[in-house]
């Protein structure tokens, strides 16, 4: 693969390198393949990317999620070489690649639009990157047929026109084309967002499967948290050009560092601590003092108490929980195997409760109902 000659990390950058190293996943033993050091991008004075540090391991599946405008695409465009950084460094193993042109980087991008040639055949599309690099036609064809197998398309699709392929088949062709030149890292910019729900669900699993079969490193932008959680080893949550939190999906879901991440990672109940009184108290709910003390909650705690809907239960008469409130069931939503309730408290705050379908309760409009959860199912958020 034609990339820049290896360059050693300059001694003066050791601190930045250590910062990036600190963000390495701890659950994998693989070697780092990509290191981003203090990467920054401004457009006419506007900071789209603000000193991002990141280390990605060889063979990892990293999802980048964040609200619109948070800098996801900008980051990926810098990594693949479609845009030049304002400052910072990008390293691929021991080589600094931020000065290497996009077509010389051993990376490949799969776009939402797929960017296939509609009038050409599946084979011609897959072979395109090989053709522009002057690969022999017989070798190109052999590689295309091999890739059709890899993405689980029949070999006779080689001659089929893109226009005659379904949405899911086009996705597979785009993947095969991305893999044609055997890139070290594949970048995806919302490749499934234009597809219908059923197809998207199927391709999510196929993509995860393809990741495992190829052993390649995947870096994947998505708006869909569910997609990120299904597929990736780690998730990076972006906000205003920075990583707000980076870690395994389960950790980000269960232990968000901020209200922003908690709210971004799906439905959540958040209760803010009540100032500096002599007891531990939170808005909207009452907390059992003994349970609070056991959890290490001291008066003066400043932060939020978080409970995901599946951690909250509807209390039977006389039933107790560490954290409790009373409200009126406002609505019920059936979510397939689960059922969700919205309970409006006297303060106006709405608690979301999610139960498995077999625990569905009968309720009357306007009926008063206790809600509660135990502190071992809750998470405390203390923002810096
Ligand atoms: P989305 O999810 O909507 O695609 P994103 O997280 O990918 O958003 P970016 O496309 O990276 O966000 O944009 C980050 C910020 O940088 C936005 O405010 C955007 O307007 C700005 N930006 C991106 N590209 C340019 C450009 N070429 N010139 C000026 N501003 C830009």
mmCIF file of C-alpha atoms and ligand atoms in Angstrom:
data_model
loop_
_atom_site.group_PDB
_atom_site.id
_atom_site.type_symbol
_atom_site.label_atom_id
_atom_site.label_comp_id
_atom_site.label_asym_id
_atom_site.label_seq_id
_atom_site.Cartn_x
_atom_site.Cartn_y
_atom_site.Cartn_z
ATOM 1 C CA UNK A 1 0.000 0.000 0.000
ATOM 2 C CA UNK A 2 1.342 3.346 -1.029
ATOM 3 C CA UNK A 3 1.567 5.587 2.001
ATOM 4 C CA UNK A 4 4.093 7.984 3.486
ATOM 5 C CA UNK A 5 7.354 6.594 4.813
ATOM 6 C CA UNK A 6 7.302 5.816 8.537
ATOM 7 C CA UNK A 7 7.877 8.871 10.674
ATOM 8 C CA UNK A 8 8.762 8.665 14.365
ATOM 9 C CA UNK A 9 6.607 10.587 16.816
ATOM 10 C CA UNK A 10 8.469 13.807 17.662
ATOM 11 C CA UNK A 11 9.673 13.907 21.272
ATOM 12 C CA UNK A 12 7.818 17.174 21.957
ATOM 13 C CA UNK A 13 4.531 15.506 21.134
ATOM 14 C CA UNK A 14 4.906 12.812 23.762
ATOM 15 C CA UNK A 15 2.374 14.454 26.103
ATOM 16 C CA UNK A 16 -0.265 14.674 23.405
ATOM 17 C CA UNK A 17 0.438 11.089 22.499
ATOM 18 C CA UNK A 18 -0.104 10.074 26.108
ATOM 19 C CA UNK A 19 -3.431 11.942 26.124
ATOM 20 C CA UNK A 20 -4.531 10.022 23.064
ATOM 21 C CA UNK A 21 -3.275 6.796 24.641
ATOM 22 C CA UNK A 22 -5.474 7.433 27.670
ATOM 23 C CA UNK A 23 -8.525 7.128 25.421
ATOM 24 C CA UNK A 24 -7.570 3.617 24.263
ATOM 25 C CA UNK A 25 -10.135 0.899 24.876
ATOM 26 C CA UNK A 26 -9.186 -1.354 27.747
ATOM 27 C CA UNK A 27 -11.253 -4.327 26.617
ATOM 28 C CA UNK A 28 -9.103 -5.195 23.624
ATOM 29 C CA UNK A 29 -5.561 -6.415 23.281
ATOM 30 C CA UNK A 30 -5.092 -5.341 19.664
ATOM 31 C CA UNK A 31 -2.469 -2.821 18.603
ATOM 32 C CA UNK A 32 -3.459 0.762 17.824
ATOM 33 C CA UNK A 33 -3.934 1.353 14.105
ATOM 34 C CA UNK A 34 -5.045 4.995 14.131
ATOM 35 C CA UNK A 35 -3.981 7.815 16.416
ATOM 36 C CA UNK A 36 -5.439 11.276 16.257
ATOM 37 C CA UNK A 37 -3.539 13.912 18.203
ATOM 38 C CA UNK A 38 -5.067 17.285 19.045
ATOM 39 C CA UNK A 39 -6.886 17.497 15.729
ATOM 40 C CA UNK A 40 -8.519 20.829 15.005
ATOM 41 C CA UNK A 41 -10.483 22.233 12.081
ATOM 42 C CA UNK A 42 -11.813 25.740 11.686
ATOM 43 C CA UNK A 43 -13.875 27.165 8.823
ATOM 44 C CA UNK A 44 -13.524 30.961 8.571
ATOM 45 C CA UNK A 45 -12.936 31.275 12.304
ATOM 46 C CA UNK A 46 -15.677 28.769 13.231
ATOM 47 C CA UNK A 47 -14.313 25.773 15.142
ATOM 48 C CA UNK A 48 -15.935 22.642 13.708
ATOM 49 C CA UNK A 49 -13.457 20.283 15.397
ATOM 50 C CA UNK A 50 -11.841 21.228 18.656
ATOM 51 C CA UNK A 51 -8.642 19.404 19.633
ATOM 52 C CA UNK A 52 -9.825 15.839 19.244
ATOM 53 C CA UNK A 53 -7.650 13.019 20.612
ATOM 54 C CA UNK A 54 -8.439 9.432 19.756
ATOM 55 C CA UNK A 55 -6.780 6.037 19.491
ATOM 56 C CA UNK A 56 -8.476 3.260 17.537
ATOM 57 C CA UNK A 57 -7.309 -0.349 17.767
ATOM 58 C CA UNK A 58 -6.680 -2.597 14.796
ATOM 59 C CA UNK A 59 -9.893 -4.487 14.042
ATOM 60 C CA UNK A 60 -12.077 -2.276 16.216
ATOM 61 C CA UNK A 61 -15.592 -1.114 15.284
ATOM 62 C CA UNK A 62 -15.959 2.471 16.495
ATOM 63 C CA UNK A 63 -19.245 4.351 16.071
ATOM 64 C CA UNK A 64 -19.321 8.135 16.186
ATOM 65 C CA UNK A 65 -22.678 9.624 17.142
ATOM 66 C CA UNK A 66 -23.752 13.136 17.937
ATOM 67 C CA UNK A 67 -26.303 15.763 17.049
ATOM 68 C CA UNK A 68 -26.361 17.450 13.676
ATOM 69 C CA UNK A 69 -23.452 19.856 13.301
ATOM 70 C CA UNK A 70 -21.362 18.318 16.108
ATOM 71 C CA UNK A 71 -18.426 17.630 13.768
ATOM 72 C CA UNK A 72 -18.762 13.935 12.868
ATOM 73 C CA UNK A 73 -18.422 14.343 9.105
ATOM 74 C CA UNK A 74 -15.654 16.908 9.491
ATOM 75 C CA UNK A 75 -13.644 14.435 11.570
ATOM 76 C CA UNK A 76 -14.082 11.637 9.041
ATOM 77 C CA UNK A 77 -13.267 13.918 6.101
ATOM 78 C CA UNK A 78 -9.983 14.828 7.804
ATOM 79 C CA UNK A 79 -9.207 11.183 8.519
ATOM 80 C CA UNK A 80 -9.722 10.087 4.912
ATOM 81 C CA UNK A 81 -7.917 13.121 3.535
ATOM 82 C CA UNK A 82 -10.856 14.889 1.904
ATOM 83 C CA UNK A 83 -10.195 17.943 4.054
ATOM 84 C CA UNK A 84 -7.029 19.420 5.540
ATOM 85 C CA UNK A 85 -6.759 19.965 9.284
ATOM 86 C CA UNK A 86 -6.042 23.390 10.784
ATOM 87 C CA UNK A 87 -3.691 21.767 13.290
ATOM 88 C CA UNK A 88 -2.966 18.392 14.858
ATOM 89 C CA UNK A 89 -1.738 15.050 13.638
ATOM 90 C CA UNK A 90 -3.113 11.814 12.200
ATOM 91 C CA UNK A 91 -1.025 8.663 12.536
ATOM 92 C CA UNK A 92 -1.568 5.293 10.917
ATOM 93 C CA UNK A 93 0.511 2.838 12.933
ATOM 94 C CA UNK A 94 3.990 4.451 12.812
ATOM 95 C CA UNK A 95 3.336 6.726 9.844
ATOM 96 C CA UNK A 96 2.078 10.237 9.975
ATOM 97 C CA UNK A 97 -0.572 10.444 7.236
ATOM 98 C CA UNK A 98 -2.156 13.875 7.541
ATOM 99 C CA UNK A 99 -0.050 15.162 4.664
ATOM 100 C CA UNK A 100 -0.764 12.125 2.482
ATOM 101 C CA UNK A 101 -3.340 12.750 -0.304
ATOM 102 C CA UNK A 102 -6.668 10.917 0.011
ATOM 103 C CA UNK A 103 -5.980 8.554 -2.891
ATOM 104 C CA UNK A 104 -2.701 7.446 -1.307
ATOM 105 C CA UNK A 105 -4.181 6.669 2.108
ATOM 106 C CA UNK A 106 -4.990 3.034 2.894
ATOM 107 C CA UNK A 107 -8.504 3.992 3.934
ATOM 108 C CA UNK A 108 -11.850 3.951 2.181
ATOM 109 C CA UNK A 109 -15.147 5.735 2.664
ATOM 110 C CA UNK A 110 -18.700 4.438 2.176
ATOM 111 C CA UNK A 111 -21.189 7.271 1.801
ATOM 112 C CA UNK A 112 -24.907 7.436 2.475
ATOM 113 C CA UNK A 113 -25.424 8.137 -1.245
ATOM 114 C CA UNK A 114 -23.189 5.094 -2.025
ATOM 115 C CA UNK A 115 -21.868 6.962 -5.105
ATOM 116 C CA UNK A 116 -22.281 3.958 -7.407
ATOM 117 C CA UNK A 117 -22.427 4.300 -11.207
ATOM 118 C CA UNK A 118 -26.095 3.434 -11.927
ATOM 119 C CA UNK A 119 -25.664 2.577 -15.616
ATOM 120 C CA UNK A 120 -22.685 0.307 -15.084
ATOM 121 C CA UNK A 121 -22.663 -3.294 -13.964
ATOM 122 C CA UNK A 122 -22.062 -4.535 -10.437
ATOM 123 C CA UNK A 123 -18.687 -5.915 -11.570
ATOM 124 C CA UNK A 124 -17.601 -2.618 -13.140
ATOM 125 C CA UNK A 125 -18.546 -0.742 -9.984
ATOM 126 C CA UNK A 126 -16.623 -3.094 -7.707
ATOM 127 C CA UNK A 127 -13.596 -3.051 -9.998
ATOM 128 C CA UNK A 128 -13.543 0.717 -10.423
ATOM 129 C CA UNK A 129 -10.947 1.499 -7.707
ATOM 130 C CA UNK A 130 -8.730 -1.274 -9.101
ATOM 131 C CA UNK A 131 -9.119 -0.021 -12.672
ATOM 132 C CA UNK A 132 -8.005 3.514 -11.850
ATOM 133 C CA UNK A 133 -4.943 2.035 -10.173
ATOM 134 C CA UNK A 134 -4.138 0.110 -13.359
ATOM 135 C CA UNK A 135 -4.780 -3.418 -12.072
ATOM 136 C CA UNK A 136 -4.861 -6.100 -14.789
ATOM 137 C CA UNK A 137 -8.463 -6.919 -16.018
ATOM 138 C CA UNK A 138 -8.235 -10.642 -15.184
ATOM 139 C CA UNK A 139 -7.046 -9.898 -11.661
ATOM 140 C CA UNK A 140 -9.775 -7.268 -11.251
ATOM 141 C CA UNK A 141 -12.463 -9.737 -12.229
ATOM 142 C CA UNK A 142 -11.115 -12.406 -9.896
ATOM 143 C CA UNK A 143 -11.085 -9.929 -7.013
ATOM 144 C CA UNK A 144 -14.630 -8.708 -7.817
ATOM 145 C CA UNK A 145 -15.957 -12.279 -7.780
ATOM 146 C CA UNK A 146 -14.190 -12.929 -4.482
ATOM 147 C CA UNK A 147 -15.776 -9.776 -3.032
ATOM 148 C CA UNK A 148 -19.257 -10.761 -4.252
ATOM 149 C CA UNK A 149 -18.842 -13.899 -2.137
ATOM 150 C CA UNK A 150 -17.657 -11.874 0.817
ATOM 151 C CA UNK A 151 -20.707 -9.575 0.778
ATOM 152 C CA UNK A 152 -22.953 -12.578 0.078
ATOM 153 C CA UNK A 153 -24.133 -11.629 -3.422
ATOM 154 C CA UNK A 154 -24.434 -14.364 -6.067
ATOM 155 C CA UNK A 155 -21.607 -14.444 -8.623
ATOM 156 C CA UNK A 156 -24.001 -13.909 -11.550
ATOM 157 C CA UNK A 157 -24.621 -10.390 -10.176
ATOM 158 C CA UNK A 158 -21.251 -9.519 -11.705
ATOM 159 C CA UNK A 159 -22.978 -8.533 -14.984
ATOM 160 C CA UNK A 160 -26.163 -7.095 -13.469
ATOM 161 C CA UNK A 161 -26.772 -3.341 -13.762
ATOM 162 C CA UNK A 162 -26.898 -1.275 -10.560
ATOM 163 C CA UNK A 163 -30.321 0.048 -11.643
ATOM 164 C CA UNK A 164 -31.630 -3.520 -11.481
ATOM 165 C CA UNK A 165 -30.416 -4.039 -7.904
ATOM 166 C CA UNK A 166 -32.488 -3.495 -4.755
ATOM 167 C CA UNK A 167 -31.458 -0.988 -2.060
ATOM 168 C CA UNK A 168 -29.892 -3.713 0.081
ATOM 169 C CA UNK A 169 -28.011 -5.184 -2.869
ATOM 170 C CA UNK A 170 -26.630 -1.750 -3.763
ATOM 171 C CA UNK A 171 -25.370 -1.408 -0.208
ATOM 172 C CA UNK A 172 -23.517 -4.690 -0.584
ATOM 173 C CA UNK A 173 -22.028 -3.582 -3.907
ATOM 174 C CA UNK A 174 -20.829 -0.350 -2.279
ATOM 175 C CA UNK A 175 -19.248 -2.395 0.503
ATOM 176 C CA UNK A 176 -17.572 -4.735 -1.971
ATOM 177 C CA UNK A 177 -16.194 -1.730 -3.856
ATOM 178 C CA UNK A 178 -14.916 -0.208 -0.608
ATOM 179 C CA UNK A 179 -13.129 -3.464 0.166
ATOM 180 C CA UNK A 180 -11.719 -3.872 -3.372
ATOM 181 C CA UNK A 181 -8.409 -2.268 -2.616
ATOM 182 C CA UNK A 182 -8.078 -4.001 0.730
ATOM 183 C CA UNK A 183 -8.103 -0.801 2.810
ATOM 184 C CA UNK A 184 -6.809 -0.913 6.365
ATOM 185 C CA UNK A 185 -9.657 1.189 7.714
ATOM 186 C CA UNK A 186 -13.178 1.605 6.360
ATOM 187 C CA UNK A 187 -15.048 4.791 7.147
ATOM 188 C CA UNK A 188 -18.822 4.919 6.862
ATOM 189 C CA UNK A 189 -20.882 8.104 6.757
ATOM 190 C CA UNK A 190 -24.446 7.074 7.612
ATOM 191 C CA UNK A 191 -24.602 4.363 4.960
ATOM 192 C CA UNK A 192 -27.943 2.928 6.099
ATOM 193 C CA UNK A 193 -29.901 6.070 6.948
ATOM 194 C CA UNK A 194 -31.853 6.223 3.673
ATOM 195 C CA UNK A 195 -33.140 2.646 3.942
ATOM 196 C CA UNK A 196 -36.408 1.388 5.374
ATOM 197 C CA UNK A 197 -36.485 -0.002 8.898
ATOM 198 C CA UNK A 198 -36.495 -3.723 8.081
ATOM 199 C CA UNK A 199 -33.663 -3.515 5.574
ATOM 200 C CA UNK A 200 -31.649 -1.314 7.915
ATOM 201 C CA UNK A 201 -31.977 -3.838 10.743
ATOM 202 C CA UNK A 202 -30.870 -6.637 8.442
ATOM 203 C CA UNK A 203 -27.885 -4.716 7.091
ATOM 204 C CA UNK A 204 -26.798 -3.634 10.585
ATOM 205 C CA UNK A 205 -26.312 -7.282 11.434
ATOM 206 C CA UNK A 206 -24.677 -8.043 8.089
ATOM 207 C CA UNK A 207 -22.244 -5.180 8.546
ATOM 208 C CA UNK A 208 -21.291 -6.388 11.995
ATOM 209 C CA UNK A 209 -20.848 -9.854 10.569
ATOM 210 C CA UNK A 210 -18.727 -8.502 7.694
ATOM 211 C CA UNK A 211 -16.602 -6.633 10.213
ATOM 212 C CA UNK A 212 -15.924 -9.864 12.047
ATOM 213 C CA UNK A 213 -15.205 -11.832 8.865
ATOM 214 C CA UNK A 214 -12.780 -9.266 7.426
ATOM 215 C CA UNK A 215 -11.111 -8.267 10.701
ATOM 216 C CA UNK A 216 -10.835 -4.704 9.315
ATOM 217 C CA UNK A 217 -11.129 -1.551 11.361
ATOM 218 C CA UNK A 218 -14.518 0.143 10.897
ATOM 219 C CA UNK A 219 -15.241 3.754 11.843
ATOM 220 C CA UNK A 220 -18.914 4.493 11.458
ATOM 221 C CA UNK A 221 -20.910 7.717 11.703
ATOM 222 C CA UNK A 222 -24.560 7.431 12.543
ATOM 223 C CA UNK A 223 -27.443 9.432 13.967
ATOM 224 C CA UNK A 224 -28.945 6.219 15.253
ATOM 225 C CA UNK A 225 -27.885 5.242 18.683
ATOM 226 C CA UNK A 226 -29.481 1.853 18.314
ATOM 227 C CA UNK A 227 -27.403 1.218 15.201
ATOM 228 C CA UNK A 228 -24.275 2.223 17.107
ATOM 229 C CA UNK A 229 -25.153 -0.015 20.028
ATOM 230 C CA UNK A 230 -25.908 -3.061 17.867
ATOM 231 C CA UNK A 231 -22.722 -2.894 15.854
ATOM 232 C CA UNK A 232 -19.838 -1.218 17.597
ATOM 233 C CA UNK A 233 -17.192 -2.079 20.184
ATOM 234 C CA UNK A 234 -17.040 1.527 21.374
ATOM 235 C CA UNK A 235 -19.136 4.629 20.847
ATOM 236 C CA UNK A 236 -17.832 8.196 20.741
ATOM 237 C CA UNK A 237 -20.433 10.839 21.531
ATOM 238 C CA UNK A 238 -19.615 14.137 19.835
ATOM 239 C CA UNK A 239 -20.773 17.541 20.960
ATOM 240 C CA UNK A 240 -19.666 20.896 19.572
ATOM 241 C CA UNK A 241 -16.549 19.524 17.879
ATOM 242 C CA UNK A 242 -15.357 17.462 20.860
ATOM 243 C CA UNK A 243 -15.796 13.984 22.260
ATOM 244 C CA UNK A 244 -18.151 14.290 25.195
ATOM 245 C CA UNK A 245 -17.671 10.623 26.110
ATOM 246 C CA UNK A 246 -15.994 7.631 24.545
ATOM 247 C CA UNK A 247 -16.388 4.063 25.723
ATOM 248 C CA UNK A 248 -18.187 0.735 25.313
ATOM 249 C CA UNK A 249 -21.902 1.164 24.506
ATOM 250 C CA UNK A 250 -22.992 -0.395 27.790
ATOM 251 C CA UNK A 251 -20.841 2.005 29.814
ATOM 252 C CA UNK A 252 -22.098 5.070 27.966
ATOM 253 C CA UNK A 253 -25.698 3.924 28.327
ATOM 254 C CA UNK A 254 -25.498 2.990 32.006
ATOM 255 C CA UNK A 255 -22.897 5.501 33.221
ATOM 256 C CA UNK A 256 -23.095 8.691 31.189
ATOM 257 C CA UNK A 257 -20.739 11.453 32.299
ATOM 258 C CA UNK A 258 -23.199 14.253 31.634
ATOM 259 C CA UNK A 259 -26.887 15.040 31.253
ATOM 260 C CA UNK A 260 -26.185 15.583 27.559
ATOM 261 C CA UNK A 261 -24.915 12.015 27.089
ATOM 262 C CA UNK A 262 -27.656 10.582 29.332
ATOM 263 C CA UNK A 263 -30.347 12.266 27.239
ATOM 264 C CA UNK A 264 -28.638 11.502 23.970
ATOM 265 C CA UNK A 265 -28.381 7.790 24.812
ATOM 266 C CA UNK A 266 -32.140 7.212 24.850
ATOM 267 C CA UNK A 267 -34.986 7.863 27.247
ATOM 268 C CA UNK A 268 -34.013 8.738 30.766
ATOM 269 C CA UNK A 269 -35.370 10.085 34.052
ATOM 270 C CA UNK A 270 -33.150 12.754 35.602
ATOM 271 C CA UNK A 271 -33.587 14.310 39.034
ATOM 272 C CA UNK A 272 -31.405 17.236 40.032
ATOM 273 C CA UNK A 273 -30.005 17.377 43.581
ATOM 274 C CA UNK A 274 -31.614 19.996 45.797
ATOM 275 C CA UNK A 275 -28.928 22.438 46.897
ATOM 276 C CA UNK A 276 -27.124 22.419 50.219
ATOM 277 C CA UNK A 277 -29.684 21.271 52.791
ATOM 278 C CA UNK A 278 -28.807 19.072 55.753
ATOM 279 C CA UNK A 279 -30.261 15.981 54.050
ATOM 280 C CA UNK A 280 -29.862 14.398 50.638
ATOM 281 C CA UNK A 281 -32.765 15.400 48.447
ATOM 282 C CA UNK A 282 -33.625 15.540 44.770
ATOM 283 C CA UNK A 283 -36.267 17.389 42.791
ATOM 284 C CA UNK A 284 -39.603 15.571 42.253
ATOM 285 C CA UNK A 285 -38.849 12.463 44.355
ATOM 286 C CA UNK A 286 -38.192 11.381 47.941
ATOM 287 C CA UNK A 287 -35.069 9.401 48.716
ATOM 288 C CA UNK A 288 -34.747 7.016 51.637
ATOM 289 C CA UNK A 289 -31.964 8.517 53.835
ATOM 290 C CA UNK A 290 -30.547 5.128 54.903
ATOM 291 C CA UNK A 291 -30.327 3.935 51.273
ATOM 292 C CA UNK A 292 -28.726 7.237 50.279
ATOM 293 C CA UNK A 293 -26.114 6.923 53.035
ATOM 294 C CA UNK A 294 -25.400 3.324 51.990
ATOM 295 C CA UNK A 295 -24.840 4.515 48.436
ATOM 296 C CA UNK A 296 -22.395 7.126 49.757
ATOM 297 C CA UNK A 297 -24.688 10.045 48.989
ATOM 298 C CA UNK A 298 -23.896 12.884 51.378
ATOM 299 C CA UNK A 299 -25.795 16.111 52.026
ATOM 300 C CA UNK A 300 -24.464 18.790 49.716
ATOM 301 C CA UNK A 301 -24.231 16.353 46.769
ATOM 302 C CA UNK A 302 -24.415 18.373 43.616
ATOM 303 C CA UNK A 303 -25.448 16.612 40.441
ATOM 304 C CA UNK A 304 -28.193 14.444 38.990
ATOM 305 C CA UNK A 305 -29.761 11.143 39.848
ATOM 306 C CA UNK A 306 -30.421 9.131 36.699
ATOM 307 C CA UNK A 307 -32.707 6.142 36.210
ATOM 308 C CA UNK A 308 -33.382 4.552 32.839
ATOM 309 C CA UNK A 309 -37.091 3.713 32.261
ATOM 310 C CA UNK A 310 -36.404 -0.026 32.637
ATOM 311 C CA UNK A 311 -34.994 0.600 36.130
ATOM 312 C CA UNK A 312 -38.200 2.254 37.356
ATOM 313 C CA UNK A 313 -41.227 0.240 38.457
ATOM 314 C CA UNK A 314 -44.875 0.948 39.150
ATOM 315 C CA UNK A 315 -45.308 0.341 42.866
ATOM 316 C CA UNK A 316 -48.040 -1.865 44.258
ATOM 317 C CA UNK A 317 -49.958 -0.419 47.268
ATOM 318 C CA UNK A 318 -47.610 -0.494 50.259
ATOM 319 C CA UNK A 319 -44.548 -1.382 48.175
ATOM 320 C CA UNK A 320 -41.411 0.655 48.867
ATOM 321 C CA UNK A 321 -38.324 1.640 46.881
ATOM 322 C CA UNK A 322 -35.215 3.700 47.710
ATOM 323 C CA UNK A 323 -36.503 6.527 45.514
ATOM 324 C CA UNK A 324 -40.256 7.124 45.277
ATOM 325 C CA UNK A 325 -42.902 9.506 43.973
ATOM 326 C CA UNK A 326 -46.620 9.478 43.313
ATOM 327 C CA UNK A 327 -48.249 10.528 40.089
ATOM 328 C CA UNK A 328 -50.983 9.922 37.577
ATOM 329 C CA UNK A 329 -50.562 7.528 34.680
ATOM 330 C CA UNK A 330 -50.957 9.663 31.609
ATOM 331 C CA UNK A 331 -50.343 7.231 28.788
ATOM 332 C CA UNK A 332 -49.280 3.724 27.910
ATOM 333 C CA UNK A 333 -47.368 2.676 24.801
ATOM 334 C CA UNK A 334 -46.940 -0.878 23.601
ATOM 335 C CA UNK A 335 -43.393 -1.396 22.296
ATOM 336 C CA UNK A 336 -43.530 -4.995 21.104
ATOM 337 C CA UNK A 337 -42.111 -7.089 23.928
ATOM 338 C CA UNK A 338 -42.086 -4.068 26.290
ATOM 339 C CA UNK A 339 -44.633 -1.582 27.500
ATOM 340 C CA UNK A 340 -43.958 2.012 28.467
ATOM 341 C CA UNK A 341 -45.892 4.280 30.862
ATOM 342 C CA UNK A 342 -45.717 8.026 31.293
ATOM 343 C CA UNK A 343 -46.500 9.002 34.875
ATOM 344 C CA UNK A 344 -47.046 12.713 35.582
ATOM 345 C CA UNK A 345 -45.952 13.730 39.091
ATOM 346 C CA UNK A 346 -47.612 16.531 41.079
ATOM 347 C CA UNK A 347 -44.628 18.766 40.176
ATOM 348 C CA UNK A 348 -45.451 18.267 36.484
ATOM 349 C CA UNK A 349 -42.337 16.139 35.837
ATOM 350 C CA UNK A 350 -43.077 13.063 33.738
ATOM 351 C CA UNK A 351 -41.439 9.799 34.755
ATOM 352 C CA UNK A 352 -41.012 7.179 32.033
ATOM 353 C CA UNK A 353 -41.404 3.590 33.181
ATOM 354 C CA UNK A 354 -40.703 0.591 30.963
ATOM 355 C CA UNK A 355 -41.814 -2.921 31.880
ATOM 356 C CA UNK A 356 -41.680 -6.205 30.075
ATOM 357 C CA UNK A 357 -45.033 -6.967 28.466
ATOM 358 C CA UNK A 358 -45.908 -9.733 30.917
ATOM 359 C CA UNK A 359 -45.771 -7.147 33.738
ATOM 360 C CA UNK A 360 -48.272 -4.857 32.025
ATOM 361 C CA UNK A 361 -50.682 -3.309 34.558
ATOM 362 C CA UNK A 362 -54.309 -2.271 34.319
ATOM 363 C CA UNK A 363 -54.920 1.395 35.079
ATOM 364 C CA UNK A 364 -57.677 3.981 34.888
ATOM 365 C CA UNK A 365 -57.203 7.484 33.486
ATOM 366 C CA UNK A 366 -56.476 9.837 36.388
ATOM 367 C CA UNK A 367 -55.588 6.959 38.721
ATOM 368 C CA UNK A 368 -52.885 7.759 41.272
ATOM 369 C CA UNK A 369 -49.901 5.404 41.118
ATOM 370 C CA UNK A 370 -46.599 5.107 42.970
ATOM 371 C CA UNK A 371 -43.366 4.920 40.976
ATOM 372 C CA UNK A 372 -39.963 4.060 42.343
ATOM 373 C CA UNK A 373 -36.521 2.597 41.854
ATOM 374 C CA UNK A 374 -33.661 1.400 44.000
ATOM 375 C CA UNK A 375 -30.375 3.252 44.121
ATOM 376 C CA UNK A 376 -28.390 0.256 42.900
ATOM 377 C CA UNK A 377 -30.268 0.603 39.585
ATOM 378 C CA UNK A 378 -29.531 4.346 39.406
ATOM 379 C CA UNK A 379 -26.513 6.346 38.307
ATOM 380 C CA UNK A 380 -25.194 9.597 39.740
ATOM 381 C CA UNK A 381 -23.995 12.251 37.330
ATOM 382 C CA UNK A 382 -21.536 14.838 38.596
ATOM 383 C CA UNK A 383 -20.395 17.133 35.845
ATOM 384 C CA UNK A 384 -17.087 18.916 36.176
HETATM 385 P P1 LIG B 1 -24.720 16.080 10.447
HETATM 386 O O1 LIG B 1 -25.082 15.001 11.434
HETATM 387 O O2 LIG B 1 -25.835 17.059 10.257
HETATM 388 O O3 LIG B 1 -24.162 15.529 9.175
HETATM 389 P P2 LIG B 1 -22.084 16.583 11.527
HETATM 390 O O4 LIG B 1 -21.972 16.232 12.982
HETATM 391 O O5 LIG B 1 -21.536 15.612 10.558
HETATM 392 O O6 LIG B 1 -23.587 16.957 11.184
HETATM 393 P P3 LIG B 1 -20.317 18.477 10.291
HETATM 394 O O7 LIG B 1 -20.846 18.268 8.913
HETATM 395 O O8 LIG B 1 -19.002 17.892 10.615
HETATM 396 O O9 LIG B 1 -21.395 17.999 11.368
HETATM 397 O O10 LIG B 1 -20.285 20.030 10.569
HETATM 398 C C1 LIG B 1 -19.788 20.568 11.788
HETATM 399 C C2 LIG B 1 -19.919 22.082 11.719
HETATM 400 O O11 LIG B 1 -18.997 22.591 10.772
HETATM 401 C C3 LIG B 1 -21.300 22.549 11.274
HETATM 402 O O12 LIG B 1 -21.652 23.685 12.028
HETATM 403 C C4 LIG B 1 -21.104 22.892 9.813
HETATM 404 O O13 LIG B 1 -21.981 23.937 9.403
HETATM 405 C C5 LIG B 1 -19.657 23.353 9.781
HETATM 406 N N1 LIG B 1 -19.035 23.091 8.482
HETATM 407 C C6 LIG B 1 -18.803 21.855 7.956
HETATM 408 N N2 LIG B 1 -18.201 21.971 6.750
HETATM 409 C C7 LIG B 1 -18.063 23.292 6.496
HETATM 410 C C8 LIG B 1 -17.516 24.069 5.423
HETATM 411 N N3 LIG B 1 -16.975 23.484 4.365
HETATM 412 N N4 LIG B 1 -17.540 25.418 5.542
HETATM 413 C C9 LIG B 1 -18.057 26.006 6.625
HETATM 414 N N5 LIG B 1 -18.590 25.341 7.677
HETATM 415 C C10 LIG B 1 -18.599 24.010 7.630
#
